[in-house]
PDB file of N, CA and C in Angstrom:
ATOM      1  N   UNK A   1       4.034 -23.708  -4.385  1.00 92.00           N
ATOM      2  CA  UNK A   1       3.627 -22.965  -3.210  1.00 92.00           C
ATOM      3  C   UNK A   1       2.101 -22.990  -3.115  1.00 92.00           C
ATOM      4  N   UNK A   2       1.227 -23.050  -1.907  1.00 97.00           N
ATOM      5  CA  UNK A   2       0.535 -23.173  -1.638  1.00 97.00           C
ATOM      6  C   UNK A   2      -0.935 -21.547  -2.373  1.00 97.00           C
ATOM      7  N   UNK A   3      -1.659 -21.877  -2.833  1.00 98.00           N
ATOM      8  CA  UNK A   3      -2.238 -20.634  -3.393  1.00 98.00           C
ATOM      9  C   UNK A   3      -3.746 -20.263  -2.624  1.00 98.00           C
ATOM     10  N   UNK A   4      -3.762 -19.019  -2.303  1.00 98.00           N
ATOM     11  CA  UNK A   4      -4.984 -18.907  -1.281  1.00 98.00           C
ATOM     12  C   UNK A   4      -6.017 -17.609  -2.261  1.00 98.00           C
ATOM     13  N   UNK A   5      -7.024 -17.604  -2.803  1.00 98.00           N
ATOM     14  CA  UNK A   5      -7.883 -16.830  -3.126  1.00 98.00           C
ATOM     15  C   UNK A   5      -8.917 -15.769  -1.995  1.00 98.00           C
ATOM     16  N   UNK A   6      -8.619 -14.529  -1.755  1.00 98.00           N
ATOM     17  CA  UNK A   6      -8.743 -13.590  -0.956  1.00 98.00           C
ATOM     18  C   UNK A   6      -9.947 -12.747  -1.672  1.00 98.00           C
ATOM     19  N   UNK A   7     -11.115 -12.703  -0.634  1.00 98.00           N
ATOM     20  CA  UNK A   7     -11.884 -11.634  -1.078  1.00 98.00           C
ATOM     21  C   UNK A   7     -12.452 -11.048  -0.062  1.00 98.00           C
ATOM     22  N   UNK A   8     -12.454  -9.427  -0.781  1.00 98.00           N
ATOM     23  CA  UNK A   8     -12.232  -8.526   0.103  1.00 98.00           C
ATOM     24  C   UNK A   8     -13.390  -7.584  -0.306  1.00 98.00           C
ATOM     25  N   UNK A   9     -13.794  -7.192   0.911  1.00 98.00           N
ATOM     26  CA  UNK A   9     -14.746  -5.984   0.905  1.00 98.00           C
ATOM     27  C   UNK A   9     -14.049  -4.602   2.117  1.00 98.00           C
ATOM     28  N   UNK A  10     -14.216  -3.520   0.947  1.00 98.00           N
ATOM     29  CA  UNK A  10     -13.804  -2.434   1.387  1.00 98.00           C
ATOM     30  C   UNK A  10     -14.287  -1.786   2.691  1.00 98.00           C
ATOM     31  N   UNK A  11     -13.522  -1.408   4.014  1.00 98.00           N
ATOM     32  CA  UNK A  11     -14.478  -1.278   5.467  1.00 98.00           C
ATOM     33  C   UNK A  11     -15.134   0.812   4.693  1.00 98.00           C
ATOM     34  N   UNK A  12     -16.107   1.128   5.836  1.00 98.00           N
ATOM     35  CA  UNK A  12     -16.270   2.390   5.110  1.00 98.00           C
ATOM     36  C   UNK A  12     -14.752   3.419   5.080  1.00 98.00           C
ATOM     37  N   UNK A  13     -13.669   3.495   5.520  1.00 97.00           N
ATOM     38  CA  UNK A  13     -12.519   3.879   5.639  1.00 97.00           C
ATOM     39  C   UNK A  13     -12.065   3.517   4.266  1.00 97.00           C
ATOM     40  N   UNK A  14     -11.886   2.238   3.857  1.00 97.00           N
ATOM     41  CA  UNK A  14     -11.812   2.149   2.840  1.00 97.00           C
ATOM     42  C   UNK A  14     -12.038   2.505   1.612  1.00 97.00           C
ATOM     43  N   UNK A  15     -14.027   2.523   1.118  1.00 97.00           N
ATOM     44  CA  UNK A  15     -14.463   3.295   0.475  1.00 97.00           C
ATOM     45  C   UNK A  15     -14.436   4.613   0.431  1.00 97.00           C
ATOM     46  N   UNK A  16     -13.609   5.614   1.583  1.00 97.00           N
ATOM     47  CA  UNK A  16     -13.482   6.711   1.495  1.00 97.00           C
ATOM     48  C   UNK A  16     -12.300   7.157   0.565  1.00 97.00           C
ATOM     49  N   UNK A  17     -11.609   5.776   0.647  1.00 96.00           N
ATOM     50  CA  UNK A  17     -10.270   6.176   0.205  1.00 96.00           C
ATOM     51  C   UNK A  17     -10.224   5.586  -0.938  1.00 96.00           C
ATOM     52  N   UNK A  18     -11.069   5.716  -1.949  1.00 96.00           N
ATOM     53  CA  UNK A  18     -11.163   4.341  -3.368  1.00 96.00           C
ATOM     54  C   UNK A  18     -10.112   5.007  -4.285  1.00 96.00           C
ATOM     55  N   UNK A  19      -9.486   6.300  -4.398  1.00 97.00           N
ATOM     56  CA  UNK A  19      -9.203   6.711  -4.895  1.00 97.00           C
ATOM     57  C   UNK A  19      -7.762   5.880  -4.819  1.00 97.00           C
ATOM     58  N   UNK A  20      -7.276   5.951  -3.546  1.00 97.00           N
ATOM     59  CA  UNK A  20      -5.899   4.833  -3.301  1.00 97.00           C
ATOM     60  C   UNK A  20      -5.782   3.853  -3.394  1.00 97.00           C
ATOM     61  N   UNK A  21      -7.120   3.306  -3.999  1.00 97.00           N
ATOM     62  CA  UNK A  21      -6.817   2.004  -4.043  1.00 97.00           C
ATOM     63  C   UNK A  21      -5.601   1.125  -5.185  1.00 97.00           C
ATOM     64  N   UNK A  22      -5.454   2.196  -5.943  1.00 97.00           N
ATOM     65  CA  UNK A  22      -4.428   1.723  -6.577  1.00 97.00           C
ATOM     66  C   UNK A  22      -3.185   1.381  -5.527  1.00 97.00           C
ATOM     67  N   UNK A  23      -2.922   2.011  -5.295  1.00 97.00           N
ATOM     68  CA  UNK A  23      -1.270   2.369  -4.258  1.00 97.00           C
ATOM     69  C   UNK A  23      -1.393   1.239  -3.242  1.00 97.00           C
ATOM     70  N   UNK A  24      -2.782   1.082  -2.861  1.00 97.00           N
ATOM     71  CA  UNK A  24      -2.747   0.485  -1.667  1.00 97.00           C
ATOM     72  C   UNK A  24      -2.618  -1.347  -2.236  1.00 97.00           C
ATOM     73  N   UNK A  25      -2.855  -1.373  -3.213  1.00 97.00           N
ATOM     74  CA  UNK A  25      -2.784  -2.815  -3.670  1.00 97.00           C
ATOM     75  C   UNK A  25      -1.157  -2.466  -4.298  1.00 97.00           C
ATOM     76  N   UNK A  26      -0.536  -1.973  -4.876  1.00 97.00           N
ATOM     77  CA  UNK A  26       0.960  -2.080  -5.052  1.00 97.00           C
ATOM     78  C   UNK A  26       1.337  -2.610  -3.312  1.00 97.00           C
ATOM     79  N   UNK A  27       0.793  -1.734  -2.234  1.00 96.00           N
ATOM     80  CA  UNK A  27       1.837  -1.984  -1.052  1.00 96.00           C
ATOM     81  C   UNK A  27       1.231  -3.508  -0.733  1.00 96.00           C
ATOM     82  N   UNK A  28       0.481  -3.641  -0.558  1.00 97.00           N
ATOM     83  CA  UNK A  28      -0.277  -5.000  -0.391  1.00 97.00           C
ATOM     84  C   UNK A  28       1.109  -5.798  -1.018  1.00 97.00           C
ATOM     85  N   UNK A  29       1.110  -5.976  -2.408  1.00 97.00           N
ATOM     86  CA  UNK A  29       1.866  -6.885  -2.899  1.00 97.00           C
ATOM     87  C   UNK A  29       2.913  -6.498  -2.362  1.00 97.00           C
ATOM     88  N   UNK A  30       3.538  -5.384  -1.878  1.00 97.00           N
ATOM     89  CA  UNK A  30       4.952  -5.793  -1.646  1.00 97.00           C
ATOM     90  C   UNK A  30       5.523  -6.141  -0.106  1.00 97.00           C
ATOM     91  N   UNK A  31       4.160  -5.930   0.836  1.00 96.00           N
ATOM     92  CA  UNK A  31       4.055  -6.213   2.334  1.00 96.00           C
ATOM     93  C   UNK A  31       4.550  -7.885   1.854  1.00 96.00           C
ATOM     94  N   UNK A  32       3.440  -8.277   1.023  1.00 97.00           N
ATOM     95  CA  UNK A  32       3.362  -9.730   1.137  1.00 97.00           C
ATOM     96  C   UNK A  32       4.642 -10.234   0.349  1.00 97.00           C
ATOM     97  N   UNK A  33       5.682  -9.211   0.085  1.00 98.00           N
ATOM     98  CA  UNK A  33       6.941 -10.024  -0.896  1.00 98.00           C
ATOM     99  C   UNK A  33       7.401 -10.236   0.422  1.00 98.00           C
ATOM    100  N   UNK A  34       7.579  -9.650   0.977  1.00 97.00           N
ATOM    101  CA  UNK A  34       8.489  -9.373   2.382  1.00 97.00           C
ATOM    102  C   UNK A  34       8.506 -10.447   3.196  1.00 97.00           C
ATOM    103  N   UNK A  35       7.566 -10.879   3.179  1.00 97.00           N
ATOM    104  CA  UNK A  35       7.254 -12.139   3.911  1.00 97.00           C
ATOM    105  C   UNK A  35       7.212 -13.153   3.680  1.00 97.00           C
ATOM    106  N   UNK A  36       7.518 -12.739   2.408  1.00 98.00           N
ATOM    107  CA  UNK A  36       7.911 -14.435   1.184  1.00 98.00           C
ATOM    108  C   UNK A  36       6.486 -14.882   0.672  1.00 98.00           C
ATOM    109  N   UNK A  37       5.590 -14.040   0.610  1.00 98.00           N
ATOM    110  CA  UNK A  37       4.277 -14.782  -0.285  1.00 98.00           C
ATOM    111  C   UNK A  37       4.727 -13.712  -1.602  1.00 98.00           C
ATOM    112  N   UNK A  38       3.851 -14.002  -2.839  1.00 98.00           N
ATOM    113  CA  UNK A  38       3.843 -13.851  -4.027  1.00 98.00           C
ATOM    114  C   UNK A  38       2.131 -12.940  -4.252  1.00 98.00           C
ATOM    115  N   UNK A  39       1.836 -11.806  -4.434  1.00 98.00           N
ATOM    116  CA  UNK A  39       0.486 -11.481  -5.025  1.00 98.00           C
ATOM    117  C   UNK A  39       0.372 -11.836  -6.631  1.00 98.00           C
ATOM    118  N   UNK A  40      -0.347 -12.634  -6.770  1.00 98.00           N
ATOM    119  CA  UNK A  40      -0.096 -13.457  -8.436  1.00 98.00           C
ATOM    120  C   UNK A  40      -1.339 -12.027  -8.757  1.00 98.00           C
ATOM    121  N   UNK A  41      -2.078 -12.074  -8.665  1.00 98.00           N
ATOM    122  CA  UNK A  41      -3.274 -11.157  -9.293  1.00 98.00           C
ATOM    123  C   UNK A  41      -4.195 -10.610  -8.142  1.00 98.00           C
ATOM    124  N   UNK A  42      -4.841  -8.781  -8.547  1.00 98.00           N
ATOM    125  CA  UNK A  42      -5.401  -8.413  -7.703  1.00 98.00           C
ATOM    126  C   UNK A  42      -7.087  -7.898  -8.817  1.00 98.00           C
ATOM    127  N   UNK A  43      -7.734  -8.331  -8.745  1.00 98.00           N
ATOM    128  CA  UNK A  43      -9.071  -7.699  -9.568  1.00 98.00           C
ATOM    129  C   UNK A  43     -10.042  -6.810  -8.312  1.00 98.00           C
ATOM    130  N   UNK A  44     -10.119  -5.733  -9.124  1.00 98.00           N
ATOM    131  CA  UNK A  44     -11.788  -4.958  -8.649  1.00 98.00           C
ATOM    132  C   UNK A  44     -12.884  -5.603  -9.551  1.00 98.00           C
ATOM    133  N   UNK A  45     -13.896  -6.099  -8.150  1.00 98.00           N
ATOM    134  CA  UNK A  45     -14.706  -6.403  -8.980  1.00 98.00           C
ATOM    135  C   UNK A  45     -16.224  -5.708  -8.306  1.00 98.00           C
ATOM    136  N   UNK A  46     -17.300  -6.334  -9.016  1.00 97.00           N
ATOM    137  CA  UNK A  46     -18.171  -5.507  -9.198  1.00 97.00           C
ATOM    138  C   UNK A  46     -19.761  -6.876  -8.188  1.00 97.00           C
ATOM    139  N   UNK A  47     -20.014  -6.756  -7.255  1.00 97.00           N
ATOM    140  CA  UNK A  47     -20.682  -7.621  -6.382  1.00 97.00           C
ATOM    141  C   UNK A  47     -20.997  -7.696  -5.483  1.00 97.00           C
ATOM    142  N   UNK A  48     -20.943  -9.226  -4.905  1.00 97.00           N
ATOM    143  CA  UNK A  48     -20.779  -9.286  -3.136  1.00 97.00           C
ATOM    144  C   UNK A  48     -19.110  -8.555  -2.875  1.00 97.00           C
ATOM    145  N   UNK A  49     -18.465  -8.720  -3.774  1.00 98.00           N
ATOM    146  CA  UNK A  49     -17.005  -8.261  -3.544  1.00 98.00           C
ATOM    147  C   UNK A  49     -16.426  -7.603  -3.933  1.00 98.00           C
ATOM    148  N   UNK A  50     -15.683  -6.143  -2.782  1.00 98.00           N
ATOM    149  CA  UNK A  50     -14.774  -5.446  -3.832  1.00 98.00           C
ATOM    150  C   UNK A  50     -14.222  -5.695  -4.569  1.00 98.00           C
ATOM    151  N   UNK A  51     -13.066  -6.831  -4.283  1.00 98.00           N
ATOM    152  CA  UNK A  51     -11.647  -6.780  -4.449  1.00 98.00           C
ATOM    153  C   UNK A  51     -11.217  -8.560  -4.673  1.00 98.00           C
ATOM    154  N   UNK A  52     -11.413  -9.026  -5.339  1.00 98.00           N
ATOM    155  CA  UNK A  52     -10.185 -10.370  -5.489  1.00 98.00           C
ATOM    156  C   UNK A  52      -8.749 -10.289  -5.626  1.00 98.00           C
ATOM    157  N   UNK A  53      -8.114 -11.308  -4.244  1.00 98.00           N
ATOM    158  CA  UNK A  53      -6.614 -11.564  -4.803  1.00 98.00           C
ATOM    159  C   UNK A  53      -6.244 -12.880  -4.574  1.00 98.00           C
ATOM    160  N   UNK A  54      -5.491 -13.178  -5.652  1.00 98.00           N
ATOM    161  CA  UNK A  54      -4.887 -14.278  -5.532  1.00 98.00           C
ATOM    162  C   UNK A  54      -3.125 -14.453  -5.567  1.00 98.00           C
ATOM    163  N   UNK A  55      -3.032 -15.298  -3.937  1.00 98.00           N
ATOM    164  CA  UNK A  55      -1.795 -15.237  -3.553  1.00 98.00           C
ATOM    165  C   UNK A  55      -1.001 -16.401  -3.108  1.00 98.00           C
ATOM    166  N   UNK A  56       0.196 -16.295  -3.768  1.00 98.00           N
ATOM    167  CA  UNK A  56       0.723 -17.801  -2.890  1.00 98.00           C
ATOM    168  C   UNK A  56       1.659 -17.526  -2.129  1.00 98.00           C
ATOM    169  N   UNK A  57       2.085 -18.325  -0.574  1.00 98.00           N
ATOM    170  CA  UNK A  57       2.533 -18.347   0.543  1.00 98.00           C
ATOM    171  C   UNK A  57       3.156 -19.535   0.618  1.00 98.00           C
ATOM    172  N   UNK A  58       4.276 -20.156   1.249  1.00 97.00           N
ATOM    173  CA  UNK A  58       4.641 -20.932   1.054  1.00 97.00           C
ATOM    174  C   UNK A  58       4.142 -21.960   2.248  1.00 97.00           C
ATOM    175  N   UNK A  59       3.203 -20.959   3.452  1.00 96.00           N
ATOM    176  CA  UNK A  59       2.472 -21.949   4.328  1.00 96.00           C
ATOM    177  C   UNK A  59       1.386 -21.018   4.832  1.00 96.00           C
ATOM    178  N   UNK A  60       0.296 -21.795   5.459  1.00 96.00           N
ATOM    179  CA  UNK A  60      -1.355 -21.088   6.049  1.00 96.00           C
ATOM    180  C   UNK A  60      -0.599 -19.893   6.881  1.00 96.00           C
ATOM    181  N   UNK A  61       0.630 -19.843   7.554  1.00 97.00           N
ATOM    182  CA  UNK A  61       1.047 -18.790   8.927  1.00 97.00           C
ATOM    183  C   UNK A  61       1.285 -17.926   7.822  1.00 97.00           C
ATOM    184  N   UNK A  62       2.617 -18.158   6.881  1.00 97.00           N
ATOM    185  CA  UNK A  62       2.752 -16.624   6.098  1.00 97.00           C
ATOM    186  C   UNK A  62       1.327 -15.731   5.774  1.00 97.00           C
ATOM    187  N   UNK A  63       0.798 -16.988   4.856  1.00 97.00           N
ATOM    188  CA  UNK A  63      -0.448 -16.100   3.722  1.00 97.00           C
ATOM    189  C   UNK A  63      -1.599 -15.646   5.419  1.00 97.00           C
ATOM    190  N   UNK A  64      -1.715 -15.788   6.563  1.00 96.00           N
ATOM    191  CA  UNK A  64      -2.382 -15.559   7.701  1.00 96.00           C
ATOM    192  C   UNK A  64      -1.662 -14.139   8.331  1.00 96.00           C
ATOM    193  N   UNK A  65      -0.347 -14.269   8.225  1.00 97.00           N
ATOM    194  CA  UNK A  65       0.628 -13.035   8.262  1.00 97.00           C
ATOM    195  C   UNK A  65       0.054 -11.753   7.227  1.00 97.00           C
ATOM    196  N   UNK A  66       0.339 -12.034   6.134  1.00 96.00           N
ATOM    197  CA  UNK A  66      -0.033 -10.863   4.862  1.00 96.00           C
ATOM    198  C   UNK A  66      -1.612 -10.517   5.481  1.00 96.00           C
ATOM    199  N   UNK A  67      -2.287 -11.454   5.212  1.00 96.00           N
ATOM    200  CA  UNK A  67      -3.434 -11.016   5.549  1.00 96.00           C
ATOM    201  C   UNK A  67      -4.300  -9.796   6.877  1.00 96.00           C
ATOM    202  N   UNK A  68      -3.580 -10.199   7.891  1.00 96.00           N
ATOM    203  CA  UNK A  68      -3.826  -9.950   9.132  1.00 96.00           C
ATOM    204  C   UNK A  68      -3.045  -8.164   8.818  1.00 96.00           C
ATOM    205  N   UNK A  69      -1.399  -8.300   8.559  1.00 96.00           N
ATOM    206  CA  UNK A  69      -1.328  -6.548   8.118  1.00 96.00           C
ATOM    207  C   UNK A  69      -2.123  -5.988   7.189  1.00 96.00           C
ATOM    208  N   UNK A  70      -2.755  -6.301   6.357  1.00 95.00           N
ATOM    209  CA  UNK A  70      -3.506  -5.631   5.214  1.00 95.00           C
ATOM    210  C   UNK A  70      -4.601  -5.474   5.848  1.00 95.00           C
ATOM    211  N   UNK A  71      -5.170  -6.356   6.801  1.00 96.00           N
ATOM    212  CA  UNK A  71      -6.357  -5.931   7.142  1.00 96.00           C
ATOM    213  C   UNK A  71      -6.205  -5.027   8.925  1.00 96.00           C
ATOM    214  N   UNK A  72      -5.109  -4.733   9.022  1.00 97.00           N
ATOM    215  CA  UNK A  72      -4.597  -4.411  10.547  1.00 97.00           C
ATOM    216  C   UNK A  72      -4.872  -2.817   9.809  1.00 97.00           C
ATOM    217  N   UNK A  73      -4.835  -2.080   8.530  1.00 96.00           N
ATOM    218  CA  UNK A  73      -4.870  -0.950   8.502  1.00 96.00           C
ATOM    219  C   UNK A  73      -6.148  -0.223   7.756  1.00 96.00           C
ATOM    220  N   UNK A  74      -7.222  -1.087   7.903  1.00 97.00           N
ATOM    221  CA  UNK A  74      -8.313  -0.176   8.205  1.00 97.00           C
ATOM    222  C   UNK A  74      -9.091  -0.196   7.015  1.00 97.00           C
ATOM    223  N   UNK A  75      -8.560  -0.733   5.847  1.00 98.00           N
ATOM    224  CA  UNK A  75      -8.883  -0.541   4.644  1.00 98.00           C
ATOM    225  C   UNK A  75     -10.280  -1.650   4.044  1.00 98.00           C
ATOM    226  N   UNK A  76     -10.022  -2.352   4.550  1.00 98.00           N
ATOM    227  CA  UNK A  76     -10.465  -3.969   3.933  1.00 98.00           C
ATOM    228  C   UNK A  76     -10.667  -4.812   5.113  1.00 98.00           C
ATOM    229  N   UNK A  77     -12.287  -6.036   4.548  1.00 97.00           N
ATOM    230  CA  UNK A  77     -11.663  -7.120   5.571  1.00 97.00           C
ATOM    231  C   UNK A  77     -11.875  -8.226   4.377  1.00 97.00           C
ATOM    232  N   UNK A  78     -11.110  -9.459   4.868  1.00 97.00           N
ATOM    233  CA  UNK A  78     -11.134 -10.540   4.011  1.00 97.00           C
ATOM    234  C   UNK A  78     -11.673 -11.614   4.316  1.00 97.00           C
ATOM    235  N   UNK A  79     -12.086 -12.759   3.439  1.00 97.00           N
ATOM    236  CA  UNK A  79     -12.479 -13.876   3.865  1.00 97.00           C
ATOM    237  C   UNK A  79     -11.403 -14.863   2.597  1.00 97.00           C
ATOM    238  N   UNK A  80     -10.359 -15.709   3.539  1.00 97.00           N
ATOM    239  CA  UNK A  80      -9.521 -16.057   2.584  1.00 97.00           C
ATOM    240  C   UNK A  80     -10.664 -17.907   2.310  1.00 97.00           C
ATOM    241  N   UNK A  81      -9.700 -18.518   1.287  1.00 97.00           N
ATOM    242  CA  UNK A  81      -9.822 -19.682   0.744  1.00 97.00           C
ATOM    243  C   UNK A  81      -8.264 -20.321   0.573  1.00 97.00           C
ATOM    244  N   UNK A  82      -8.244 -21.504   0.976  1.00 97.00           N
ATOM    245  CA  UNK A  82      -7.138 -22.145   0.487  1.00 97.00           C
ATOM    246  C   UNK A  82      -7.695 -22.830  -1.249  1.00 97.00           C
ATOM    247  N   UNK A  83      -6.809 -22.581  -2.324  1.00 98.00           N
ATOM    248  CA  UNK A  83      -7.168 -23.178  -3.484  1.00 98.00           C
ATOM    249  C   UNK A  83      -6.255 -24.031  -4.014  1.00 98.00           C
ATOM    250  N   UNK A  84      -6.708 -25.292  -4.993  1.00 97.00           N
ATOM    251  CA  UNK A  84      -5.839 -26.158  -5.075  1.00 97.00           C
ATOM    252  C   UNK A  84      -5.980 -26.565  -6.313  1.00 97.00           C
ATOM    253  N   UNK A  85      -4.583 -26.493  -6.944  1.00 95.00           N
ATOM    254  CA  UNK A  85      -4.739 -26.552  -8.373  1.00 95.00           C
ATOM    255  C   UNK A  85      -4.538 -27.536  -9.136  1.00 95.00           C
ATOM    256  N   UNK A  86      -4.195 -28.254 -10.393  1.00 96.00           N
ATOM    257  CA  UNK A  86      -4.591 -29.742 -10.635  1.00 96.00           C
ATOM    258  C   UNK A  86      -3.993 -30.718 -10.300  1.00 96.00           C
ATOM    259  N   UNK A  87      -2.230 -30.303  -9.854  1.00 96.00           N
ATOM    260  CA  UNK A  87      -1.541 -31.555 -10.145  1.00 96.00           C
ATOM    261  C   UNK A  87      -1.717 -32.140  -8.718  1.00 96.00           C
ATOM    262  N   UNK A  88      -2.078 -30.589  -7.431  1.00 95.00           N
ATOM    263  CA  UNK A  88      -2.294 -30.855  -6.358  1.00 95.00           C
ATOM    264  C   UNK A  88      -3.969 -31.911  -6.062  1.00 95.00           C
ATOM    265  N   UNK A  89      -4.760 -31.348  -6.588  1.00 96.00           N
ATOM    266  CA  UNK A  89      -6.235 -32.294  -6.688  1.00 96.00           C
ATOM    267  C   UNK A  89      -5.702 -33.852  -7.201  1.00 96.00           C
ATOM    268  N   UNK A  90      -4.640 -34.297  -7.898  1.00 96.00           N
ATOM    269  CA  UNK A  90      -4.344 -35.317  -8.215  1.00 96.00           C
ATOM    270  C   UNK A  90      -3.966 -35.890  -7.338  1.00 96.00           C
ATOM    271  N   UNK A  91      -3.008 -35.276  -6.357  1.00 96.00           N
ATOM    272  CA  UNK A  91      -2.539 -35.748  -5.266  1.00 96.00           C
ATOM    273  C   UNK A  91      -3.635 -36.242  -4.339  1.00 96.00           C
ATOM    274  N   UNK A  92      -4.251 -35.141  -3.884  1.00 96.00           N
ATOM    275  CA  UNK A  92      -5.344 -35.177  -2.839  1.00 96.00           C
ATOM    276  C   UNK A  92      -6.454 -36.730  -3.136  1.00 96.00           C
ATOM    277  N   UNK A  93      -6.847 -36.675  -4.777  1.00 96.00           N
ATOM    278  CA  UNK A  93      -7.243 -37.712  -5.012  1.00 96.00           C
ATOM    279  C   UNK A  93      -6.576 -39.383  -4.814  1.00 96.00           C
ATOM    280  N   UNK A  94      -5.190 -39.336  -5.154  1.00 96.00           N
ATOM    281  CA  UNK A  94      -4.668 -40.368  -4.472  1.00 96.00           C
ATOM    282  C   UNK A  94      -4.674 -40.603  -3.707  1.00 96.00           C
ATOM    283  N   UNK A  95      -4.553 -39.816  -2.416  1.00 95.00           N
ATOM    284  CA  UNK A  95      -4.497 -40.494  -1.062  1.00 95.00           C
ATOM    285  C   UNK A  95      -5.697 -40.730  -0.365  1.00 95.00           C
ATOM    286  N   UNK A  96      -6.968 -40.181  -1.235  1.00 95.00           N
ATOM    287  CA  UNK A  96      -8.391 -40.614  -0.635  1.00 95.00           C
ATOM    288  C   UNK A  96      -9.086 -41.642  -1.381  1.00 95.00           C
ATOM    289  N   UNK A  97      -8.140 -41.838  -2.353  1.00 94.00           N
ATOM    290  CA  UNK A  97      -9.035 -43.823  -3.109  1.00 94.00           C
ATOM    291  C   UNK A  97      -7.513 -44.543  -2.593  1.00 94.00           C
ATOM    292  N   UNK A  98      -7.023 -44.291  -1.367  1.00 83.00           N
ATOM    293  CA  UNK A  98      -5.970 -45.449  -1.471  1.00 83.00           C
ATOM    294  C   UNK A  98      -5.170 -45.544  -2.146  1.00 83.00           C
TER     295      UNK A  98
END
């Protein structure tokens, strides 16, 4: 499945509510079961960025789906990444040397 790396900064609504942030990353992951993506890992971190997650979707519309409700409630906004992991870079490399 396709894996997308999500980082997130808390809107001020958000930071009001840091205290939930636990809860609110359980529902996160389970919005996104629902829809058939996977939350593999969620980190607080300490930066340009609240919040790292990393998630796989089985296409850009699902993991664009999860995203769009999580950020539809006020909490967070994101700037996603599509990421690609080795056996996939192997691929990618084949079909660009021919």
């Amino acid at each position: 499945m396709p894996t997308f790396v999500t980082l997130l900064n808390w809107t001020d609504q958000g930071i009001r509510g840091y205290k939930d942030t636990p809860q609110r990353a359980e529902a996160f992951a389970a919005a996104a079961q629902k829809l058939g993506a996977k939350v593999l890992s969620i980190y607080w971190t300490v930066g340009s960025y609240d919040l790292v997650a990393v998630v796989e979707a089985p296409d850009d519309e699902t993991a664009t789906a999860v995203l769009l409700q999580v950020g539809g409630l006020g909490n967070v906004r994101s700037t996603t990444l599509r990421a690609f992991g080795r056996q996939e870079m192997d691929r990618i490399i084949a079909k660009a040397t021919g």
